[in-house]
Amino acid sequence: MPWRPSVEGEVPTLGYLVLDWMVDNLAMPDRQEYEPFSPYREQEDFILRWYELDPVTGRRKYNRGVFGRPRGHGKSPLLAAVGCVEALGPVVFDGWDADGQPVGKPWCEVRTPVVQFAAVSEEQVRNTWAPVLEMLRPEAPVHDLVPELDVM
């Protein structure tokens, strides 16, 4: 079945599945007690656009992107969450459902996922790596989804 918009102006995207997966499975970084990851609106808009699909082929429209914002804007936690979902979540197009909406599957159903974090200094990499570790901490629901997950 081909893609069908559910509302006027809608574009096909795996972004809604990705956002749901992030909220359902990742912990919010920099919190003493567990809280689910909660992206703010601008981050959600970026994710929806980043995972946009071609309505005919289902291929991802973008393979490069920039979320450039000032220091302290939450770029590193967002990148950490994207890294987690790219490794474990439904980011690979797997067809259209009965309503004509996109379905995703994890990379592990296609091949071994590889996620790389790069920066100009080790400190900048640490800005993203530290939130990854916090998002995947033992009480995060992702461990129920992927019980064999061994962080570090």
PDB file of C-alpha atoms in Angstrom:
ATOM      1  CA  MET A   1       0.000   0.000   0.000  1.00  0.00           C
ATOM      2  CA  PRO A   2       1.393   3.452  -0.850  1.00  0.00           C
ATOM      3  CA  TRP A   3       1.749   6.278   1.633  1.00  0.00           C
ATOM      4  CA  ARG A   4      -1.396   8.248   2.442  1.00  0.00           C
ATOM      5  CA  PRO A   5      -1.368  11.478   4.443  1.00  0.00           C
ATOM      6  CA  SER A   6      -3.663  11.366   7.471  1.00  0.00           C
ATOM      7  CA  VAL A   7      -3.972  15.171   7.548  1.00  0.00           C
ATOM      8  CA  GLU A   8      -3.461  17.836   4.895  1.00  0.00           C
ATOM      9  CA  GLY A   9       0.162  18.944   4.534  1.00  0.00           C
ATOM     10  CA  GLU A  10       1.572  15.859   6.280  1.00  0.00           C
ATOM     11  CA  VAL A  11       4.809  14.341   4.970  1.00  0.00           C
ATOM     12  CA  PRO A  12       5.849  10.713   5.493  1.00  0.00           C
ATOM     13  CA  THR A  13       8.336  10.334   8.337  1.00  0.00           C
ATOM     14  CA  LEU A  14       9.614   7.702  10.725  1.00  0.00           C
ATOM     15  CA  GLY A  15      10.074  10.600  13.153  1.00  0.00           C
ATOM     16  CA  TYR A  16       6.931   9.844  15.155  1.00  0.00           C
ATOM     17  CA  LEU A  17       8.082   6.243  15.708  1.00  0.00           C
ATOM     18  CA  VAL A  18      11.543   7.510  16.639  1.00  0.00           C
ATOM     19  CA  LEU A  19      10.210  10.061  19.121  1.00  0.00           C
ATOM     20  CA  ASP A  20       7.894   7.485  20.709  1.00  0.00           C
ATOM     21  CA  TRP A  21      10.801   5.048  21.001  1.00  0.00           C
ATOM     22  CA  MET A  22      13.039   7.686  22.630  1.00  0.00           C
ATOM     23  CA  VAL A  23      10.389   8.673  25.190  1.00  0.00           C
ATOM     24  CA  ASP A  24       9.418   5.058  25.910  1.00  0.00           C
ATOM     25  CA  ASN A  25      12.942   3.647  26.265  1.00  0.00           C
ATOM     26  CA  LEU A  26      15.518   6.292  27.216  1.00  0.00           C
ATOM     27  CA  ALA A  27      16.219   8.031  30.512  1.00  0.00           C
ATOM     28  CA  MET A  28      16.524  11.806  30.716  1.00  0.00           C
ATOM     29  CA  PRO A  29      20.189  12.691  31.321  1.00  0.00           C
ATOM     30  CA  ASP A  30      21.261  14.874  34.263  1.00  0.00           C
ATOM     31  CA  ARG A  31      18.520  13.612  36.579  1.00  0.00           C
ATOM     32  CA  GLN A  32      19.085  11.998  39.969  1.00  0.00           C
ATOM     33  CA  GLU A  33      16.017   9.763  39.663  1.00  0.00           C
ATOM     34  CA  TYR A  34      14.772   8.100  36.496  1.00  0.00           C
ATOM     35  CA  GLU A  35      12.619  10.274  34.233  1.00  0.00           C
ATOM     36  CA  PRO A  36      11.770   9.404  30.616  1.00  0.00           C
ATOM     37  CA  PHE A  37      13.620  11.296  27.923  1.00  0.00           C
ATOM     38  CA  SER A  38      11.547  14.278  26.857  1.00  0.00           C
ATOM     39  CA  PRO A  39      12.649  16.267  23.807  1.00  0.00           C
ATOM     40  CA  TYR A  40      11.352  19.798  23.486  1.00  0.00           C
ATOM     41  CA  ARG A  41       9.378  21.036  20.502  1.00  0.00           C
ATOM     42  CA  GLU A  42      12.295  22.267  18.395  1.00  0.00           C
ATOM     43  CA  GLN A  43      14.088  18.947  18.888  1.00  0.00           C
ATOM     44  CA  GLU A  44      10.913  17.070  17.945  1.00  0.00           C
ATOM     45  CA  ASP A  45      10.593  19.146  14.764  1.00  0.00           C
ATOM     46  CA  PHE A  46      14.191  18.328  13.861  1.00  0.00           C
ATOM     47  CA  ILE A  47      13.597  14.582  14.392  1.00  0.00           C
ATOM     48  CA  LEU A  48      10.413  14.629  12.306  1.00  0.00           C
ATOM     49  CA  ARG A  49      12.283  16.307   9.467  1.00  0.00           C
ATOM     50  CA  TRP A  50      15.467  14.216   9.834  1.00  0.00           C
ATOM     51  CA  TYR A  51      13.510  10.970   9.420  1.00  0.00           C
ATOM     52  CA  GLU A  52      11.372  12.249   6.527  1.00  0.00           C
ATOM     53  CA  LEU A  53      10.775   9.699   3.759  1.00  0.00           C
ATOM     54  CA  ASP A  54      10.217   9.886   0.034  1.00  0.00           C
ATOM     55  CA  PRO A  55       6.483   9.087  -0.374  1.00  0.00           C
ATOM     56  CA  VAL A  56       7.097   6.851  -3.405  1.00  0.00           C
ATOM     57  CA  THR A  57      10.244   4.898  -2.534  1.00  0.00           C
ATOM     58  CA  GLY A  58      10.226   5.131   1.270  1.00  0.00           C
ATOM     59  CA  ARG A  59      13.901   6.104   1.228  1.00  0.00           C
ATOM     60  CA  ARG A  60      15.120   8.647   3.750  1.00  0.00           C
ATOM     61  CA  LYS A  61      15.206  12.121   2.189  1.00  0.00           C
ATOM     62  CA  TYR A  62      18.190  13.342   4.202  1.00  0.00           C
ATOM     63  CA  ASN A  63      21.533  11.779   4.948  1.00  0.00           C
ATOM     64  CA  ARG A  64      23.170  14.946   6.294  1.00  0.00           C
ATOM     65  CA  GLY A  65      21.883  17.482   8.731  1.00  0.00           C
ATOM     66  CA  VAL A  66      22.900  20.218  11.144  1.00  0.00           C
ATOM     67  CA  PHE A  67      21.231  21.143  14.400  1.00  0.00           C
ATOM     68  CA  GLY A  68      23.286  24.269  15.078  1.00  0.00           C
ATOM     69  CA  ARG A  69      22.312  26.127  18.215  1.00  0.00           C
ATOM     70  CA  PRO A  70      24.127  28.084  20.951  1.00  0.00           C
ATOM     71  CA  ARG A  71      25.930  26.410  23.827  1.00  0.00           C
ATOM     72  CA  GLY A  72      23.586  24.936  26.426  1.00  0.00           C
ATOM     73  CA  HIS A  73      20.741  24.399  23.966  1.00  0.00           C
ATOM     74  CA  GLY A  74      20.632  20.603  24.328  1.00  0.00           C
ATOM     75  CA  LYS A  75      22.446  19.597  21.156  1.00  0.00           C
ATOM     76  CA  SER A  76      24.545  16.888  22.822  1.00  0.00           C
ATOM     77  CA  PRO A  77      21.652  15.094  24.575  1.00  0.00           C
ATOM     78  CA  LEU A  78      19.680  15.166  21.325  1.00  0.00           C
ATOM     79  CA  LEU A  79      22.629  13.652  19.449  1.00  0.00           C
ATOM     80  CA  ALA A  80      22.973  11.044  22.215  1.00  0.00           C
ATOM     81  CA  ALA A  81      19.298  10.113  21.867  1.00  0.00           C
ATOM     82  CA  VAL A  82      19.620   9.901  18.067  1.00  0.00           C
ATOM     83  CA  GLY A  83      22.661   7.653  18.511  1.00  0.00           C
ATOM     84  CA  CYS A  84      20.720   5.365  20.848  1.00  0.00           C
ATOM     85  CA  VAL A  85      17.720   5.111  18.542  1.00  0.00           C
ATOM     86  CA  GLU A  86      19.956   4.545  15.500  1.00  0.00           C
ATOM     87  CA  ALA A  87      21.567   1.627  17.324  1.00  0.00           C
ATOM     88  CA  LEU A  88      18.415   0.081  18.794  1.00  0.00           C
ATOM     89  CA  GLY A  89      15.231   1.691  17.453  1.00  0.00           C
ATOM     90  CA  PRO A  90      12.915   1.602  14.410  1.00  0.00           C
ATOM     91  CA  VAL A  91      14.887   3.782  11.983  1.00  0.00           C
ATOM     92  CA  VAL A  92      14.924   1.558   8.884  1.00  0.00           C
ATOM     93  CA  PHE A  93      11.918   1.882   6.568  1.00  0.00           C
ATOM     94  CA  ASP A  94       9.964  -1.388   6.452  1.00  0.00           C
ATOM     95  CA  GLY A  95       6.958  -0.491   4.298  1.00  0.00           C
ATOM     96  CA  TRP A  96       3.564   1.110   4.874  1.00  0.00           C
ATOM     97  CA  ASP A  97       0.920  -0.085   7.327  1.00  0.00           C
ATOM     98  CA  ALA A  98      -2.767  -0.650   6.490  1.00  0.00           C
ATOM     99  CA  ASP A  99      -3.424   3.092   6.961  1.00  0.00           C
ATOM    100  CA  GLY A 100      -0.625   4.065   4.570  1.00  0.00           C
ATOM    101  CA  GLN A 101       1.696   5.227   7.362  1.00  0.00           C
ATOM    102  CA  PRO A 102       5.399   4.279   7.530  1.00  0.00           C
ATOM    103  CA  VAL A 103       6.621   1.304   9.530  1.00  0.00           C
ATOM    104  CA  GLY A 104      10.174   1.086  10.847  1.00  0.00           C
ATOM    105  CA  LYS A 105      12.443  -1.668  12.073  1.00  0.00           C
ATOM    106  CA  PRO A 106      15.813  -1.596  13.879  1.00  0.00           C
ATOM    107  CA  TRP A 107      19.092  -1.865  12.016  1.00  0.00           C
ATOM    108  CA  CYS A 108      19.846  -5.129  13.821  1.00  0.00           C
ATOM    109  CA  GLU A 109      17.207  -6.782  11.603  1.00  0.00           C
ATOM    110  CA  VAL A 110      19.217  -5.724   8.524  1.00  0.00           C
ATOM    111  CA  ARG A 111      22.839  -5.717   9.691  1.00  0.00           C
ATOM    112  CA  THR A 112      24.933  -4.900  12.730  1.00  0.00           C
ATOM    113  CA  PRO A 113      24.314  -1.245  13.605  1.00  0.00           C
ATOM    114  CA  VAL A 114      27.329   1.062  13.773  1.00  0.00           C
ATOM    115  CA  VAL A 115      26.956   4.464  15.410  1.00  0.00           C
ATOM    116  CA  GLN A 116      29.901   6.851  15.463  1.00  0.00           C
ATOM    117  CA  PHE A 117      30.246  10.026  17.507  1.00  0.00           C
ATOM    118  CA  ALA A 118      32.897  12.440  16.292  1.00  0.00           C
ATOM    119  CA  ALA A 119      34.038  15.885  17.376  1.00  0.00           C
ATOM    120  CA  VAL A 120      37.085  18.125  17.218  1.00  0.00           C
ATOM    121  CA  SER A 121      38.166  17.282  20.786  1.00  0.00           C
ATOM    122  CA  GLU A 122      37.746  14.487  23.332  1.00  0.00           C
ATOM    123  CA  GLU A 123      35.860  16.877  25.598  1.00  0.00           C
ATOM    124  CA  GLN A 124      33.261  17.478  22.895  1.00  0.00           C
ATOM    125  CA  VAL A 125      32.843  13.733  22.371  1.00  0.00           C
ATOM    126  CA  ARG A 126      32.411  13.388  26.142  1.00  0.00           C
ATOM    127  CA  ASN A 127      29.566  15.951  25.920  1.00  0.00           C
ATOM    128  CA  THR A 128      27.622  13.391  23.899  1.00  0.00           C
ATOM    129  CA  TRP A 129      28.990  10.137  25.319  1.00  0.00           C
ATOM    130  CA  ALA A 130      28.084  11.021  28.930  1.00  0.00           C
ATOM    131  CA  PRO A 131      24.371  11.508  28.069  1.00  0.00           C
ATOM    132  CA  VAL A 132      24.402   8.196  26.137  1.00  0.00           C
ATOM    133  CA  LEU A 133      25.519   6.394  29.289  1.00  0.00           C
ATOM    134  CA  GLU A 134      22.874   8.166  31.369  1.00  0.00           C
ATOM    135  CA  MET A 135      20.098   7.491  28.846  1.00  0.00           C
ATOM    136  CA  LEU A 136      20.969   3.789  28.848  1.00  0.00           C
ATOM    137  CA  ARG A 137      21.404   3.453  32.631  1.00  0.00           C
ATOM    138  CA  PRO A 138      20.152   0.201  34.206  1.00  0.00           C
ATOM    139  CA  GLU A 139      16.698   1.484  35.210  1.00  0.00           C
ATOM    140  CA  ALA A 140      15.932   2.768  31.686  1.00  0.00           C
ATOM    141  CA  PRO A 141      13.155   0.776  29.966  1.00  0.00           C
ATOM    142  CA  VAL A 142      15.444   0.035  27.006  1.00  0.00           C
ATOM    143  CA  HIS A 143      16.828  -2.868  29.065  1.00  0.00           C
ATOM    144  CA  ASP A 144      13.365  -4.499  29.012  1.00  0.00           C
ATOM    145  CA  LEU A 145      13.330  -4.144  25.220  1.00  0.00           C
ATOM    146  CA  VAL A 146      16.951  -5.288  24.758  1.00  0.00           C
ATOM    147  CA  PRO A 147      17.786  -7.421  27.829  1.00  0.00           C
ATOM    148  CA  GLU A 148      21.222  -8.386  26.460  1.00  0.00           C
ATOM    149  CA  LEU A 149      22.242  -4.696  26.224  1.00  0.00           C
ATOM    150  CA  ASP A 150      25.576  -4.236  27.996  1.00  0.00           C
ATOM    151  CA  VAL A 151      26.469  -0.554  28.252  1.00  0.00           C
ATOM    152  CA  MET A 152      30.255  -0.383  28.297  1.00  0.00           C
TER     153      MET A 152
END
